Tab-separated table of C-alpha atoms in Angstrom:
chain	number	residue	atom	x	y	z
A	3	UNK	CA	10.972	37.479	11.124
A	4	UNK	CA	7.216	37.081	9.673
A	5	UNK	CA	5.256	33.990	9.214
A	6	UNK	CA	2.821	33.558	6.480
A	7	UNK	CA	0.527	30.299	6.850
A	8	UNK	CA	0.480	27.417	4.000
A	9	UNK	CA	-1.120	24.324	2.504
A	10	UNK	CA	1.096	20.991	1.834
A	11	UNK	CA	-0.458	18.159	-0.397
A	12	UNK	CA	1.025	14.380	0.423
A	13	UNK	CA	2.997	13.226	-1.969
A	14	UNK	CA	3.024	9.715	-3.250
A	15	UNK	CA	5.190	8.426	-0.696
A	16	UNK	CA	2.160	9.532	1.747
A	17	UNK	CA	4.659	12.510	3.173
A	18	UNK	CA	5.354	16.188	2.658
A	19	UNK	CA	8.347	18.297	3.298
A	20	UNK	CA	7.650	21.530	4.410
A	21	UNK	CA	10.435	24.230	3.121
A	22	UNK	CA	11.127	27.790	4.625
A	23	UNK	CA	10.311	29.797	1.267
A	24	UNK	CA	6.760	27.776	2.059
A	25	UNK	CA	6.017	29.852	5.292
A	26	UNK	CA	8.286	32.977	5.071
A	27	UNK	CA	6.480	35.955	4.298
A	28	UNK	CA	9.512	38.321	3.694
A	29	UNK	CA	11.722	37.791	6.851
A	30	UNK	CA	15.221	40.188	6.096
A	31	UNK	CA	17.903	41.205	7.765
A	32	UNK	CA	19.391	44.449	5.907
A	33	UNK	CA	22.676	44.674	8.381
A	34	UNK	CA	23.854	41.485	8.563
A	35	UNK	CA	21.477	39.359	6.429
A	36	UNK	CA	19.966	35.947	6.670
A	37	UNK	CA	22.772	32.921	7.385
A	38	UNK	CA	20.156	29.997	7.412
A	39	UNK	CA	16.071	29.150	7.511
A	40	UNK	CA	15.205	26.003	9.003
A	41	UNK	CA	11.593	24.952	9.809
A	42	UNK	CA	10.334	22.488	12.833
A	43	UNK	CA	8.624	19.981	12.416
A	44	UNK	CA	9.288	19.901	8.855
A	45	UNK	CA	8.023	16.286	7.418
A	46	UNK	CA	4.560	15.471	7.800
A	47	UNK	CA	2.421	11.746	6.901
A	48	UNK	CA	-0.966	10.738	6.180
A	49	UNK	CA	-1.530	10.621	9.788
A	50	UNK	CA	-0.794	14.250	10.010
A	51	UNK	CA	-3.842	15.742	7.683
A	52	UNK	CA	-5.307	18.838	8.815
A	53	UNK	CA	-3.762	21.566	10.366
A	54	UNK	CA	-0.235	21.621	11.744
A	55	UNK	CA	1.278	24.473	14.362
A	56	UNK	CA	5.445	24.754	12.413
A	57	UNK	CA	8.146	27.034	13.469
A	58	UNK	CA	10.354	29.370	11.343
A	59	UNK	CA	14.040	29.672	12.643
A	60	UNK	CA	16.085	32.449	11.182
A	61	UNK	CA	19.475	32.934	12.218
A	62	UNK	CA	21.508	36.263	10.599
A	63	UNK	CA	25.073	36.674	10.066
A	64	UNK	CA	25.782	37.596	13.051
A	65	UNK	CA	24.334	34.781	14.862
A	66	UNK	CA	21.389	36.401	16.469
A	67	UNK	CA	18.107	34.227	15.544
A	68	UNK	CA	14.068	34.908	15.132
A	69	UNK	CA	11.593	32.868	15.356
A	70	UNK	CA	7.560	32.649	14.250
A	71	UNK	CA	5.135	30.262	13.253
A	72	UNK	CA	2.516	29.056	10.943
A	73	UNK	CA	-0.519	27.375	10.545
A	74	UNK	CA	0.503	24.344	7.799
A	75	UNK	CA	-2.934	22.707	6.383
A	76	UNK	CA	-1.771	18.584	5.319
A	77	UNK	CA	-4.116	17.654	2.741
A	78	UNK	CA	-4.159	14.104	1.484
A	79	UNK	CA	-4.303	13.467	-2.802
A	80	UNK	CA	-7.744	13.564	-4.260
A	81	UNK	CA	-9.679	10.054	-3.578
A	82	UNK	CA	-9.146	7.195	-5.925
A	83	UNK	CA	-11.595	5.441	-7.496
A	84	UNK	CA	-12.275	1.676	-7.808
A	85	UNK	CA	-10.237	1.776	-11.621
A	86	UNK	CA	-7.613	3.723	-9.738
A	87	UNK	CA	-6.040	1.109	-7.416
A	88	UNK	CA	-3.933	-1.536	-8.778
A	89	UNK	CA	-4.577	-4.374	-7.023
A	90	UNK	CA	-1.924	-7.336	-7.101
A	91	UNK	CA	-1.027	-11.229	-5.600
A	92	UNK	CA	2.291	-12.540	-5.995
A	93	UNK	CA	3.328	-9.464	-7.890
A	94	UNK	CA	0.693	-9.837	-10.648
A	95	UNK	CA	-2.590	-8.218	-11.048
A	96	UNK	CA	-5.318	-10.516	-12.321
A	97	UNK	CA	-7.023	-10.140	-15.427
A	98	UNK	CA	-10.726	-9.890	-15.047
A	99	UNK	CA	-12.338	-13.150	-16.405
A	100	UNK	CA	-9.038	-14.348	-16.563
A	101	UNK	CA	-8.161	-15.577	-12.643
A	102	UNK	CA	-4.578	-16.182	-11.658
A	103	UNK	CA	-4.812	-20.191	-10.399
A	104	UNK	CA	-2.807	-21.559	-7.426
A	105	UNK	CA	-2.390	-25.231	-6.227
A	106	UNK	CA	-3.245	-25.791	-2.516
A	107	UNK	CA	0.197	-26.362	-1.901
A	108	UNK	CA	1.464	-23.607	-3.047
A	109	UNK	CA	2.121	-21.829	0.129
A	110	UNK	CA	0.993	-18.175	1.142
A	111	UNK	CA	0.682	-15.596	-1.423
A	112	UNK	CA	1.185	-11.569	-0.795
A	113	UNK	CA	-1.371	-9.139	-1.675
A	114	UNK	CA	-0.567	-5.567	-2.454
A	115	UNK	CA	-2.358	-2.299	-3.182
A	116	UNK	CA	-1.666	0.854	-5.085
A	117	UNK	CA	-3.246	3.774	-6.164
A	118	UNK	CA	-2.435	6.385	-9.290
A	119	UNK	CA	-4.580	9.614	-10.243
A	120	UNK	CA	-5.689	10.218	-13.783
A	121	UNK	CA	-2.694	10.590	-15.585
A	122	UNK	CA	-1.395	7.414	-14.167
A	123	UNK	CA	0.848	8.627	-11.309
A	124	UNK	CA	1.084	7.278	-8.027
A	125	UNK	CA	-0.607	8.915	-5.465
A	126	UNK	CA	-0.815	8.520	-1.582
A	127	UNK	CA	-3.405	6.378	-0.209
A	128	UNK	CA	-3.875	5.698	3.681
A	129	UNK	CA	-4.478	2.073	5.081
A	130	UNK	CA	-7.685	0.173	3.970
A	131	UNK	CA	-8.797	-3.301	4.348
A	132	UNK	CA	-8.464	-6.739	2.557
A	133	UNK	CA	-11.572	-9.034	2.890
A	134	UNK	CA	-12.563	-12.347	0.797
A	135	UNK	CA	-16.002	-14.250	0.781
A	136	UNK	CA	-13.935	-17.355	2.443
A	137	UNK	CA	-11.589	-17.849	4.477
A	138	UNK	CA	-7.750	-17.721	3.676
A	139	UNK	CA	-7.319	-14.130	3.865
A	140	UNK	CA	-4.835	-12.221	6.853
A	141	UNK	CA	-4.534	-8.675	6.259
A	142	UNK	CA	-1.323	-7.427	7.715
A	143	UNK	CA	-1.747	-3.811	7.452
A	144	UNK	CA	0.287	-1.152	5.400
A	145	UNK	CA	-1.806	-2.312	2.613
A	146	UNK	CA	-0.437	-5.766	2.105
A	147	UNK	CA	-2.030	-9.131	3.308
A	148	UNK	CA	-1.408	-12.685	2.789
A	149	UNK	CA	-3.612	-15.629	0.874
A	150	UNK	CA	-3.244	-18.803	2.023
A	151	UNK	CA	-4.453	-21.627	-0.810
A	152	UNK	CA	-4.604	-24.839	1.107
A	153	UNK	CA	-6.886	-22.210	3.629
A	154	UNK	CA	-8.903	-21.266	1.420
A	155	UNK	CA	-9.337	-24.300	-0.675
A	156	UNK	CA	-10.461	-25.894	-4.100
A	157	UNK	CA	-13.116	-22.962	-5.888
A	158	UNK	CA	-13.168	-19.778	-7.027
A	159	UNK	CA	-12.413	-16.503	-4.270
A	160	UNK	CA	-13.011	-13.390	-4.434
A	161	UNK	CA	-10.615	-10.953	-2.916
A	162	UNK	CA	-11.626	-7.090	-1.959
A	163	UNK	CA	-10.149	-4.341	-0.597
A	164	UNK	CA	-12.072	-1.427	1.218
A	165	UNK	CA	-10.636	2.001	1.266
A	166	UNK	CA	-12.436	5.098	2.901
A	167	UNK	CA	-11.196	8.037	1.958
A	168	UNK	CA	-9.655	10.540	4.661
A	169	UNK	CA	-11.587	13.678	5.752
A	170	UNK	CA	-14.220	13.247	3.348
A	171	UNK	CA	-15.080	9.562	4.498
A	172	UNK	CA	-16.005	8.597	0.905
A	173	UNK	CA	-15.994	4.494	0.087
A	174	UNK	CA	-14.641	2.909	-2.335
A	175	UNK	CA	-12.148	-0.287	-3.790
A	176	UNK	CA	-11.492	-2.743	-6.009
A	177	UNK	CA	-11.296	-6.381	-6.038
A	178	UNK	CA	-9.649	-9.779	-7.983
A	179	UNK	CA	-10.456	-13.022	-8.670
A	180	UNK	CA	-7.911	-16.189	-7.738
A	181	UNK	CA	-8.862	-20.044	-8.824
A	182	UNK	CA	-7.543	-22.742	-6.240
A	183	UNK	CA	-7.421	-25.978	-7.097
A	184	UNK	CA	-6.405	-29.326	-5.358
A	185	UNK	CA	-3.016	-29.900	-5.755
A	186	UNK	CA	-2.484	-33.257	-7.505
A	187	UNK	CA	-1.479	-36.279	-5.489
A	188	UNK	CA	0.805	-39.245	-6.408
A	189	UNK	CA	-0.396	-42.743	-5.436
A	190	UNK	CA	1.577	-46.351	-5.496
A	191	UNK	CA	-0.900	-49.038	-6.605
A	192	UNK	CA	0.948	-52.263	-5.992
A	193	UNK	CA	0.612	-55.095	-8.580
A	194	UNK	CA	2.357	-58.283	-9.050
A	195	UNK	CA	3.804	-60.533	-11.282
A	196	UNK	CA	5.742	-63.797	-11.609
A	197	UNK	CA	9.142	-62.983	-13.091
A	198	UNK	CA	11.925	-64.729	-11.825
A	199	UNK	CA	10.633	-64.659	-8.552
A	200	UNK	CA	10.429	-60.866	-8.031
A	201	UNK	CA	7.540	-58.117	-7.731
A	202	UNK	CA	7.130	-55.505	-9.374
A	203	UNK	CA	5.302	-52.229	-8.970
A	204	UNK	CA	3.228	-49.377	-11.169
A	205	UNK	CA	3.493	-45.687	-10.672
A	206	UNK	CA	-0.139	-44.719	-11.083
A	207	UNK	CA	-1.462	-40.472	-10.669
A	208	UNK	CA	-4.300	-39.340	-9.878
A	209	UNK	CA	-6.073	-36.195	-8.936
């Protein structure tokens, strides 16, 4: 059995599976030959980058089995820039100049975070950090947070998120703009008048 060592990038699910033709430098069996290859630990995650001790397993027809191993080196995707992430609340990404606008009632919204490279496909990103210049903001981790309107209140907030890059500690982000305003409130102005003895009253709104 021989061992060869290897480099895995994450894929965009922020994972890589490392396969025996990855690590096997030639390993034969020329009486019985080679039943199965299996490789341990084989899956690897963001929090895995750098290098990883793995274990070939190579069992011959006969049953008897070899082992070896191999230095794997995880290496996360290139690091996005700002125009990279896609940044979204309530499933929609606002428009710059162009804020989405919620009503104080309008319960908490979810904020989300993506990344693609420069042909537009997704690409792994580990967990940054959602901030906002007032209050209203709960990040939750896993990239997602929660804005909360009636928190936040009336006026204009801006929303960021922070991302450092693994290994190379690089910053960078991207941001949005949301527009709360007070939610409209309906008030009962009483008036009266005298028509067959009965009142009457006027549905009035106002903001």
């Amino acid at each position: 059995v021989s061992c060869k060592d290897a480099t895995a990038v994450l894929g965009s699910d922020c994972t890589v599976t490392i396969t025996p033709n990855m690590i096997d430098n030639g390993s034969s069996d020329n009486i019985c030959g080679i039943a199965t290859r299996t490789v341990s630990p084989n899956i690897f995650g963001s929090d895995d980058s750098g290098v990883q001790t793995v274990t070939l397993t190579v069992t011959n027809g006969s049953g008897e089995i070899g082992t070896c191993t191999s230095e794997v080196t995880i290496v996360p995707p290139p690091c996005p820039g700002g125009e990279d992430f896609n940044m979204t609340i309530a499933g929609t990404p606002s428009t710059p100049g162009s804020p989405q606008t919620f009503c104080t009632t309008d319960g908490l919204q979810v904020l989300a975070i993506a990344a693609t490279n420069n042909q537009g496909d997704p690409i792994c990103i580990a967990t940054g950090t959602f901030t906002s210049n007032s209050m209203g903001i709960i990040d939750a981790g896993d990239n997602t947070a929660t804005f909360n309107p009636l928190l936040a209140g009336p006026g204009l907030h801006i929303l960021s998120y922070d991302y450092i890059c693994p290994g190379s500690g690089q910053m960078t982000g991207t941001s949005l703009s949301v527009n709360v305003v007070a939610t409209p409130t309906a008030e009962l102005v009483p008036t009266f008048t005298l028509e067959c003895g009965a009142a009457s009253g006027v549905l009035y709104l106002s903001n």
